[in-house]
Amino acid sequence: MRISTTWLRDYLKLDIPVDELAEKIERTAVEVDGVIRPSEGLKKVVVGHVLTCEPHPDSNHLHVCQVDVGEDDPLQIVCGAPNVAAGEKVIVALPNSWIGGHTKIKKSKMRGVPSNGMLCALDELGFDEKLVPKEVADGIFILPADATPGEPVFSYLGMDDEIIDMSVTPNRGDMLSMNGTAHELAAIYDQQPTMPTVDLHEDTAHPAADALQVRVDADEHDVPMYKMRLIQNVTIKPSPLWLQIRIWNAGMRPINNVVDATNYILMQYGQPLHAFDFDQLSNGHINVRLAKAGEHLTTLDGEDRELLPTDLLICSDDQPICLAGTMGGLDTEVTDQTTTIALEGAVFDAVKIRKTAHNHDLHSEASMRYERGIDHGMTATALDAAAAMIAELGDGTVASGMVIGRDEDVQPETVKIDLARINHVLGTELSLETVADIFKRLDFPTTVDGETFTVTIPSRRWDIHIPADLIEEVARLYGYDNLPATLPTGQPTIGKLNETQQVIRDSRKLMESAGLTQAISYSLTTEAKARAFALHASDVTKLDFPMSSERTTLRLSLVSGLLDDLAYNNARKEHNVALYEEGRVFYSQPEEVRPKEIEHIAGAITGSMVQKSWGVAEQPVDFFQIKGIVAGYLKSLALQDAVSYVATTDHPEMHPGRTADIYVGDQLVGFVGEVHPTTAKAYKIRETYVFELDLTALIALPKARQQYQPISKFPSITRDVAMLIDDDVTNAAVVALINKKGGAHLRQVQLFDVYHGSHVPAGKKSLAYTLTYQDQNATLVDDDVTTAFEKVLNALTDELGAEIR
């Protein structure tokens, strides 16, 4: 909302610097984005009077003008604007002047003819092209006939104004109007604002109800109020310059006297209005209803829109002519041929208007105000004010009476609150008189009984309903800076991370120490990607109003986001990438209201983790490398139950021969393996290995006690064993048996050779292990080690059918 300080001074006596005023608004009411000074940076731009205008001798579109700029001699200026003419008052940028875009104007020659300056259009002074009136969009701007040549042009264009650009929060929709802002500032500076009055003259010979009939078929909640007025014998023409200035300083484009009047009242009262060409209505009939599926309407922007059943429509004999509260229809647009105006003032449901604006991407000044709420008690007044203004500007007459489709009995809210409660919440010791004075400044009628205030809330402050709202008003007006600041009382404690937070932080350190880089991806993705790589079966959670088709569904896995990151890097010639992410996934079941948020940790590696150099070759990542990262991470958690890896084909996005589920005891906690080549091709990535772990489950699992054990000072003894064994016997089974039979002094079992090929029978493989024995308290002797080693060999032969070599 742009607030003109010139306009604001029609209401209040504000003899303070505008920057100070903006800071006060930001401290007390709403955020201020900045102060706009339209003339800032412009220099030597004055009023000029075109004395003569002759065709350029060497051009069919240029003109050579002699322009009076208040100096002894006129300036010769060459201009290409189609609307330049002798006798006009124009905007002149003198030689060595500065105009919009920090452009300097110098003396020059145009096709051989000297030109001492420039005749300017509004956009050349820095006006947004969307704000320039259409009638001068292709030419220079013509100033009023009483403009004095040589004077700075800024006052004639409203460019000497200072505009406060406010970012109004949804709860303060009352400040989306000059009236609401004036009330707020009057309370801040303890003034009585001069509010606008309505001087409406009706033509009693022509009752509006004789020509206009209005019916509201929509629910009362959707349309609590709908009223219309009729203005006849209107002449459509450009608005006077004062009105155009107020319109474009408010950030809107002047159109014509009728549309500008409705926009002026919109800015003044915060009440959206819409003007229909009465002659384009069917028999003067208006009805308001919800749209039907499949209906279409061409709006003022020329777009044909398919309507939704949630859209509120204004119709004429049931034919759509306007999207209620959002944008009018093209068929009933006010044009130069319009002579009779049917003017609408209404209140529409905020949710309905918000849905319509979102669904059709039509976020207008009107919809913005309906979404945040408007003053129900001011609708009729704003309608009368607009009708009177249109009649005055268009030389028309207002038909007598207001045609009412539905009316609402608007009553002020009454809220009670006592002084003790206010002081308790704010931590103050405000007196009864101080609080009563604040309510008086807010213009809230108040009665006091003992220390209890009964406050009547006018309809313009529809955001106030409960005592807490009044406490906020007292705090704002008293001044947040004046509220006492105290430290909390109680026994101080040392801040520390809880177990979950500590594990998450340690997890990040471990992953980064393993060579992975942290990535953060979107929690929202497509439905297909959300379902991919899910560790557990779950429904997906979809958004009702997603920002885009790529962000519709909450993820069930972190891997798909990491693969998107790998694809992004691969597309930019980064082929060696190792990433991890710690974040939440969202599991949902039909009977649950909200999805469960589960902490996961995942990693994805493609290419090599070893950087190539003159003496080191790249080593493409494989299953065992990423499994080693996972195993090291799980070991750091000191889980009480054993960790096992079970080959699986249950993950369709993973390679069926190179993927394993990860179990702790009997509980599934994750998976690790290679991404299926088909999936990798879909993501446009190379061979990639991933893992994902349920971090919430891992944190909840029982942990083993971690106890320090000193390094033995006694030497170790090793024994090697090589064996032929069936192909279907796994390394895990062999190691488990060796550990079980190896005795109390067996410290480590290390596989150092695996062989298939010649000299090995079919269906067999050769495995070779090193067994390390060590005693913490004494030196081992060979006889003890040999005895334990023999038990291992016998167990391998008897239980696994191994042939010792």
PDB file of C-alpha atoms in Angstrom, residues 205-397:
ATOM      1  CA  ALA A 205     -37.490  11.751 -10.819  1.00  0.00           C
ATOM      2  CA  HIS A 206     -35.647   8.594 -11.781  1.00  0.00           C
ATOM      3  CA  PRO A 207     -35.620   5.893  -9.066  1.00  0.00           C
ATOM      4  CA  ALA A 208     -32.824   3.372  -9.613  1.00  0.00           C
ATOM      5  CA  ALA A 209     -35.120   0.468  -8.741  1.00  0.00           C
ATOM      6  CA  ASP A 210     -37.228   1.186 -11.837  1.00  0.00           C
ATOM      7  CA  ALA A 211     -34.327   0.287 -14.132  1.00  0.00           C
ATOM      8  CA  LEU A 212     -32.147  -2.038 -12.050  1.00  0.00           C
ATOM      9  CA  GLN A 213     -33.098  -5.321 -10.395  1.00  0.00           C
ATOM     10  CA  VAL A 214     -30.683  -7.221  -8.151  1.00  0.00           C
ATOM     11  CA  ARG A 215     -30.955 -10.761  -6.778  1.00  0.00           C
ATOM     12  CA  VAL A 216     -28.411 -12.660  -4.663  1.00  0.00           C
ATOM     13  CA  ASP A 217     -28.642 -16.436  -5.062  1.00  0.00           C
ATOM     14  CA  ALA A 218     -25.372 -17.226  -3.266  1.00  0.00           C
ATOM     15  CA  ASP A 219     -25.229 -18.237   0.389  1.00  0.00           C
ATOM     16  CA  GLU A 220     -25.383 -15.426   2.951  1.00  0.00           C
ATOM     17  CA  HIS A 221     -21.927 -16.375   4.235  1.00  0.00           C
ATOM     18  CA  ASP A 222     -20.461 -15.987   0.739  1.00  0.00           C
ATOM     19  CA  VAL A 223     -22.215 -12.671  -0.003  1.00  0.00           C
ATOM     20  CA  PRO A 224     -23.338 -10.946   3.225  1.00  0.00           C
ATOM     21  CA  MET A 225     -23.975  -7.623   1.451  1.00  0.00           C
ATOM     22  CA  TYR A 226     -24.667  -6.553  -2.146  1.00  0.00           C
ATOM     23  CA  LYS A 227     -25.799  -3.043  -3.174  1.00  0.00           C
ATOM     24  CA  MET A 228     -25.868  -1.024  -6.386  1.00  0.00           C
ATOM     25  CA  ARG A 229     -26.383   2.517  -7.597  1.00  0.00           C
ATOM     26  CA  LEU A 230     -27.252   3.888 -11.031  1.00  0.00           C
ATOM     27  CA  ILE A 231     -25.569   6.970 -12.555  1.00  0.00           C
ATOM     28  CA  GLN A 232     -27.140   8.266 -15.785  1.00  0.00           C
ATOM     29  CA  ASN A 233     -26.119  10.621 -18.612  1.00  0.00           C
ATOM     30  CA  VAL A 234     -22.411  10.145 -17.897  1.00  0.00           C
ATOM     31  CA  THR A 235     -19.730  11.422 -20.274  1.00  0.00           C
ATOM     32  CA  ILE A 236     -16.641   9.212 -20.343  1.00  0.00           C
ATOM     33  CA  LYS A 237     -13.443  11.279 -20.544  1.00  0.00           C
ATOM     34  CA  PRO A 238      -9.979  11.504 -18.994  1.00  0.00           C
ATOM     35  CA  SER A 239      -9.869  12.324 -15.307  1.00  0.00           C
ATOM     36  CA  PRO A 240      -8.644  15.719 -14.096  1.00  0.00           C
ATOM     37  CA  LEU A 241      -4.924  15.855 -13.465  1.00  0.00           C
ATOM     38  CA  TRP A 242      -5.258  15.987  -9.652  1.00  0.00           C
ATOM     39  CA  LEU A 243      -7.104  12.660  -9.722  1.00  0.00           C
ATOM     40  CA  GLN A 244      -4.633  11.086 -12.134  1.00  0.00           C
ATOM     41  CA  ILE A 245      -1.781  12.133  -9.858  1.00  0.00           C
ATOM     42  CA  ARG A 246      -3.376  10.503  -6.828  1.00  0.00           C
ATOM     43  CA  ILE A 247      -4.086   7.361  -8.828  1.00  0.00           C
ATOM     44  CA  TRP A 248      -0.584   6.905 -10.231  1.00  0.00           C
ATOM     45  CA  ASN A 249       1.093   7.850  -6.935  1.00  0.00           C
ATOM     46  CA  ALA A 250      -0.960   5.039  -5.389  1.00  0.00           C
ATOM     47  CA  GLY A 251       0.502   2.641  -7.959  1.00  0.00           C
ATOM     48  CA  MET A 252      -2.410   2.395 -10.420  1.00  0.00           C
ATOM     49  CA  ARG A 253      -2.856   3.539 -14.020  1.00  0.00           C
ATOM     50  CA  PRO A 254      -5.428   6.250 -14.783  1.00  0.00           C
ATOM     51  CA  ILE A 255      -8.043   4.926 -17.252  1.00  0.00           C
ATOM     52  CA  ASN A 256     -11.003   7.318 -17.413  1.00  0.00           C
ATOM     53  CA  ASN A 257     -13.112   9.384 -15.048  1.00  0.00           C
ATOM     54  CA  VAL A 258     -15.403   6.471 -14.055  1.00  0.00           C
ATOM     55  CA  VAL A 259     -12.762   3.818 -13.435  1.00  0.00           C
ATOM     56  CA  ASP A 260     -10.474   6.350 -11.753  1.00  0.00           C
ATOM     57  CA  ALA A 261     -13.290   7.383  -9.403  1.00  0.00           C
ATOM     58  CA  THR A 262     -13.834   3.770  -8.294  1.00  0.00           C
ATOM     59  CA  ASN A 263     -10.082   3.326  -7.774  1.00  0.00           C
ATOM     60  CA  TYR A 264      -9.896   6.596  -5.828  1.00  0.00           C
ATOM     61  CA  ILE A 265     -12.666   5.433  -3.496  1.00  0.00           C
ATOM     62  CA  LEU A 266     -10.961   2.039  -3.240  1.00  0.00           C
ATOM     63  CA  MET A 267      -7.811   3.744  -1.986  1.00  0.00           C
ATOM     64  CA  GLN A 268      -9.740   6.151   0.236  1.00  0.00           C
ATOM     65  CA  TYR A 269     -12.186   3.753   1.906  1.00  0.00           C
ATOM     66  CA  GLY A 270     -10.594   0.376   1.215  1.00  0.00           C
ATOM     67  CA  GLN A 271     -13.877  -0.724  -0.382  1.00  0.00           C
ATOM     68  CA  PRO A 272     -13.584  -2.398  -3.808  1.00  0.00           C
ATOM     69  CA  LEU A 273     -16.230  -1.226  -6.291  1.00  0.00           C
ATOM     70  CA  HIS A 274     -17.011  -2.200  -9.860  1.00  0.00           C
ATOM     71  CA  ALA A 275     -18.633  -0.150 -12.620  1.00  0.00           C
ATOM     72  CA  PHE A 276     -20.737  -1.903 -15.298  1.00  0.00           C
ATOM     73  CA  ASP A 277     -21.926  -0.453 -18.573  1.00  0.00           C
ATOM     74  CA  PHE A 278     -25.644  -0.564 -17.777  1.00  0.00           C
ATOM     75  CA  ASP A 279     -26.652  -0.749 -21.440  1.00  0.00           C
ATOM     76  CA  GLN A 280     -24.784  -4.047 -21.789  1.00  0.00           C
ATOM     77  CA  LEU A 281     -26.832  -5.677 -19.023  1.00  0.00           C
ATOM     78  CA  SER A 282     -29.759  -7.849 -20.004  1.00  0.00           C
ATOM     79  CA  ASN A 283     -32.937  -5.963 -19.039  1.00  0.00           C
ATOM     80  CA  GLY A 284     -31.089  -4.315 -16.162  1.00  0.00           C
ATOM     81  CA  HIS A 285     -31.019  -7.614 -14.269  1.00  0.00           C
ATOM     82  CA  ILE A 286     -28.173  -8.554 -11.933  1.00  0.00           C
ATOM     83  CA  ASN A 287     -27.875 -11.808 -10.009  1.00  0.00           C
ATOM     84  CA  VAL A 288     -25.039 -13.176  -7.861  1.00  0.00           C
ATOM     85  CA  ARG A 289     -24.333 -16.906  -7.709  1.00  0.00           C
ATOM     86  CA  LEU A 290     -21.628 -19.560  -7.701  1.00  0.00           C
ATOM     87  CA  ALA A 291     -20.227 -20.640 -11.059  1.00  0.00           C
ATOM     88  CA  LYS A 292     -21.212 -23.869 -12.739  1.00  0.00           C
ATOM     89  CA  ALA A 293     -18.643 -26.369 -13.959  1.00  0.00           C
ATOM     90  CA  GLY A 294     -17.628 -25.670 -17.546  1.00  0.00           C
ATOM     91  CA  GLU A 295     -18.797 -22.042 -17.683  1.00  0.00           C
ATOM     92  CA  HIS A 296     -16.520 -19.470 -19.313  1.00  0.00           C
ATOM     93  CA  LEU A 297     -15.972 -15.731 -18.883  1.00  0.00           C
ATOM     94  CA  THR A 298     -13.723 -13.334 -20.797  1.00  0.00           C
ATOM     95  CA  THR A 299     -12.261 -10.934 -18.239  1.00  0.00           C
ATOM     96  CA  LEU A 300     -11.077  -7.355 -18.745  1.00  0.00           C
ATOM     97  CA  ASP A 301      -7.555  -8.542 -19.553  1.00  0.00           C
ATOM     98  CA  GLY A 302      -8.928 -10.335 -22.631  1.00  0.00           C
ATOM     99  CA  GLU A 303      -8.376 -13.837 -21.210  1.00  0.00           C
ATOM    100  CA  ASP A 304     -11.039 -16.495 -21.670  1.00  0.00           C
ATOM    101  CA  ARG A 305     -11.295 -18.247 -18.307  1.00  0.00           C
ATOM    102  CA  GLU A 306     -12.911 -21.562 -17.494  1.00  0.00           C
ATOM    103  CA  LEU A 307     -14.754 -21.053 -14.226  1.00  0.00           C
ATOM    104  CA  LEU A 308     -14.692 -23.312 -11.177  1.00  0.00           C
ATOM    105  CA  PRO A 309     -17.631 -24.199  -8.893  1.00  0.00           C
ATOM    106  CA  THR A 310     -15.970 -22.226  -6.058  1.00  0.00           C
ATOM    107  CA  ASP A 311     -15.983 -18.965  -8.072  1.00  0.00           C
ATOM    108  CA  LEU A 312     -18.507 -16.282  -7.165  1.00  0.00           C
ATOM    109  CA  LEU A 313     -20.047 -14.671 -10.234  1.00  0.00           C
ATOM    110  CA  ILE A 314     -21.946 -11.519 -11.021  1.00  0.00           C
ATOM    111  CA  CYS A 315     -24.428 -12.350 -13.773  1.00  0.00           C
ATOM    112  CA  SER A 316     -26.994 -10.592 -15.906  1.00  0.00           C
ATOM    113  CA  ASP A 317     -30.006 -12.812 -16.521  1.00  0.00           C
ATOM    114  CA  ASP A 318     -27.754 -15.653 -15.299  1.00  0.00           C
ATOM    115  CA  GLN A 319     -25.052 -14.954 -17.898  1.00  0.00           C
ATOM    116  CA  PRO A 320     -21.597 -14.367 -16.259  1.00  0.00           C
ATOM    117  CA  ILE A 321     -20.375 -10.781 -16.557  1.00  0.00           C
ATOM    118  CA  CYS A 322     -17.868 -10.488 -13.691  1.00  0.00           C
ATOM    119  CA  LEU A 323     -15.659 -12.582 -11.386  1.00  0.00           C
ATOM    120  CA  ALA A 324     -16.857 -11.254  -8.047  1.00  0.00           C
ATOM    121  CA  GLY A 325     -14.237  -9.353  -6.073  1.00  0.00           C
ATOM    122  CA  THR A 326     -11.509 -10.123  -8.595  1.00  0.00           C
ATOM    123  CA  MET A 327     -11.975  -8.787 -12.132  1.00  0.00           C
ATOM    124  CA  GLY A 328     -14.808  -7.596 -14.329  1.00  0.00           C
ATOM    125  CA  GLY A 329     -15.925  -9.077 -17.625  1.00  0.00           C
ATOM    126  CA  LEU A 330     -15.007  -7.630 -21.015  1.00  0.00           C
ATOM    127  CA  ASP A 331     -18.607  -7.507 -22.271  1.00  0.00           C
ATOM    128  CA  THR A 332     -19.739  -4.957 -19.650  1.00  0.00           C
ATOM    129  CA  GLU A 333     -16.554  -2.849 -19.653  1.00  0.00           C
ATOM    130  CA  VAL A 334     -16.982   0.922 -19.403  1.00  0.00           C
ATOM    131  CA  THR A 335     -16.002   2.404 -22.794  1.00  0.00           C
ATOM    132  CA  ASP A 336     -16.132   5.792 -24.482  1.00  0.00           C
ATOM    133  CA  GLN A 337     -19.688   4.953 -25.648  1.00  0.00           C
ATOM    134  CA  THR A 338     -20.978   4.239 -22.126  1.00  0.00           C
ATOM    135  CA  THR A 339     -23.623   6.648 -20.851  1.00  0.00           C
ATOM    136  CA  THR A 340     -25.151   4.852 -17.852  1.00  0.00           C
ATOM    137  CA  ILE A 341     -23.170   3.261 -15.026  1.00  0.00           C
ATOM    138  CA  ALA A 342     -24.391   0.458 -12.781  1.00  0.00           C
ATOM    139  CA  LEU A 343     -22.102   0.696  -9.753  1.00  0.00           C
ATOM    140  CA  GLU A 344     -21.572  -2.270  -7.436  1.00  0.00           C
ATOM    141  CA  GLY A 345     -20.567  -2.177  -3.762  1.00  0.00           C
ATOM    142  CA  ALA A 346     -20.478  -5.513  -1.975  1.00  0.00           C
ATOM    143  CA  VAL A 347     -18.922  -7.716   0.677  1.00  0.00           C
ATOM    144  CA  PHE A 348     -17.689 -11.150  -0.417  1.00  0.00           C
ATOM    145  CA  ASP A 349     -16.300 -14.064   1.582  1.00  0.00           C
ATOM    146  CA  ALA A 350     -12.504 -13.765   1.947  1.00  0.00           C
ATOM    147  CA  VAL A 351     -11.866 -17.494   1.417  1.00  0.00           C
ATOM    148  CA  LYS A 352     -13.903 -17.606  -1.796  1.00  0.00           C
ATOM    149  CA  ILE A 353     -12.081 -14.580  -3.224  1.00  0.00           C
ATOM    150  CA  ARG A 354      -8.682 -15.969  -2.204  1.00  0.00           C
ATOM    151  CA  LYS A 355      -9.413 -19.257  -3.979  1.00  0.00           C
ATOM    152  CA  THR A 356     -10.601 -17.469  -7.111  1.00  0.00           C
ATOM    153  CA  ALA A 357      -7.564 -15.189  -7.215  1.00  0.00           C
ATOM    154  CA  HIS A 358      -5.239 -18.167  -6.728  1.00  0.00           C
ATOM    155  CA  ASN A 359      -6.940 -20.512  -9.177  1.00  0.00           C
ATOM    156  CA  HIS A 360      -7.048 -17.918 -11.979  1.00  0.00           C
ATOM    157  CA  ASP A 361      -3.804 -16.133 -11.021  1.00  0.00           C
ATOM    158  CA  LEU A 362      -5.734 -12.858 -10.757  1.00  0.00           C
ATOM    159  CA  HIS A 363      -4.324 -10.969  -7.786  1.00  0.00           C
ATOM    160  CA  SER A 364      -5.870  -7.519  -8.056  1.00  0.00           C
ATOM    161  CA  GLU A 365      -6.130  -4.545  -5.700  1.00  0.00           C
ATOM    162  CA  ALA A 366      -9.739  -5.564  -5.050  1.00  0.00           C
ATOM    163  CA  SER A 367      -9.002  -9.219  -4.310  1.00  0.00           C
ATOM    164  CA  MET A 368      -6.142  -8.261  -1.991  1.00  0.00           C
ATOM    165  CA  ARG A 369      -8.540  -6.229   0.152  1.00  0.00           C
ATOM    166  CA  TYR A 370     -11.325  -8.796   0.144  1.00  0.00           C
ATOM    167  CA  GLU A 371      -8.820 -11.469   1.202  1.00  0.00           C
ATOM    168  CA  ARG A 372      -7.705  -9.397   4.209  1.00  0.00           C
ATOM    169  CA  GLY A 373     -11.172  -8.121   5.052  1.00  0.00           C
ATOM    170  CA  ILE A 374     -12.973  -4.827   4.534  1.00  0.00           C
ATOM    171  CA  ASP A 375     -15.078  -2.526   6.705  1.00  0.00           C
ATOM    172  CA  HIS A 376     -18.641  -3.869   6.388  1.00  0.00           C
ATOM    173  CA  GLY A 377     -19.975  -0.704   7.951  1.00  0.00           C
ATOM    174  CA  MET A 378     -18.513   1.526   5.234  1.00  0.00           C
ATOM    175  CA  THR A 379     -19.728  -0.231   2.071  1.00  0.00           C
ATOM    176  CA  ALA A 380     -22.800   1.952   1.553  1.00  0.00           C
ATOM    177  CA  THR A 381     -20.873   5.160   2.296  1.00  0.00           C
ATOM    178  CA  ALA A 382     -18.146   4.236  -0.206  1.00  0.00           C
ATOM    179  CA  LEU A 383     -20.801   3.411  -2.815  1.00  0.00           C
ATOM    180  CA  ASP A 384     -22.450   6.805  -2.293  1.00  0.00           C
ATOM    181  CA  ALA A 385     -19.092   8.604  -2.442  1.00  0.00           C
ATOM    182  CA  ALA A 386     -18.169   6.906  -5.719  1.00  0.00           C
ATOM    183  CA  ALA A 387     -21.577   7.609  -7.264  1.00  0.00           C
ATOM    184  CA  ALA A 388     -21.318  11.306  -6.334  1.00  0.00           C
ATOM    185  CA  MET A 389     -17.795  11.519  -7.734  1.00  0.00           C
ATOM    186  CA  ILE A 390     -18.703   9.806 -11.026  1.00  0.00           C
ATOM    187  CA  ALA A 391     -21.668  12.129 -11.449  1.00  0.00           C
ATOM    188  CA  GLU A 392     -19.477  15.178 -10.790  1.00  0.00           C
ATOM    189  CA  LEU A 393     -16.612  14.123 -13.058  1.00  0.00           C
ATOM    190  CA  GLY A 394     -18.854  12.777 -15.810  1.00  0.00           C
ATOM    191  CA  ASP A 395     -21.560  15.479 -15.736  1.00  0.00           C
ATOM    192  CA  GLY A 396     -24.159  12.846 -14.919  1.00  0.00           C
ATOM    193  CA  THR A 397     -26.963  12.369 -12.428  1.00  0.00           C
TER     194      THR A 397
END
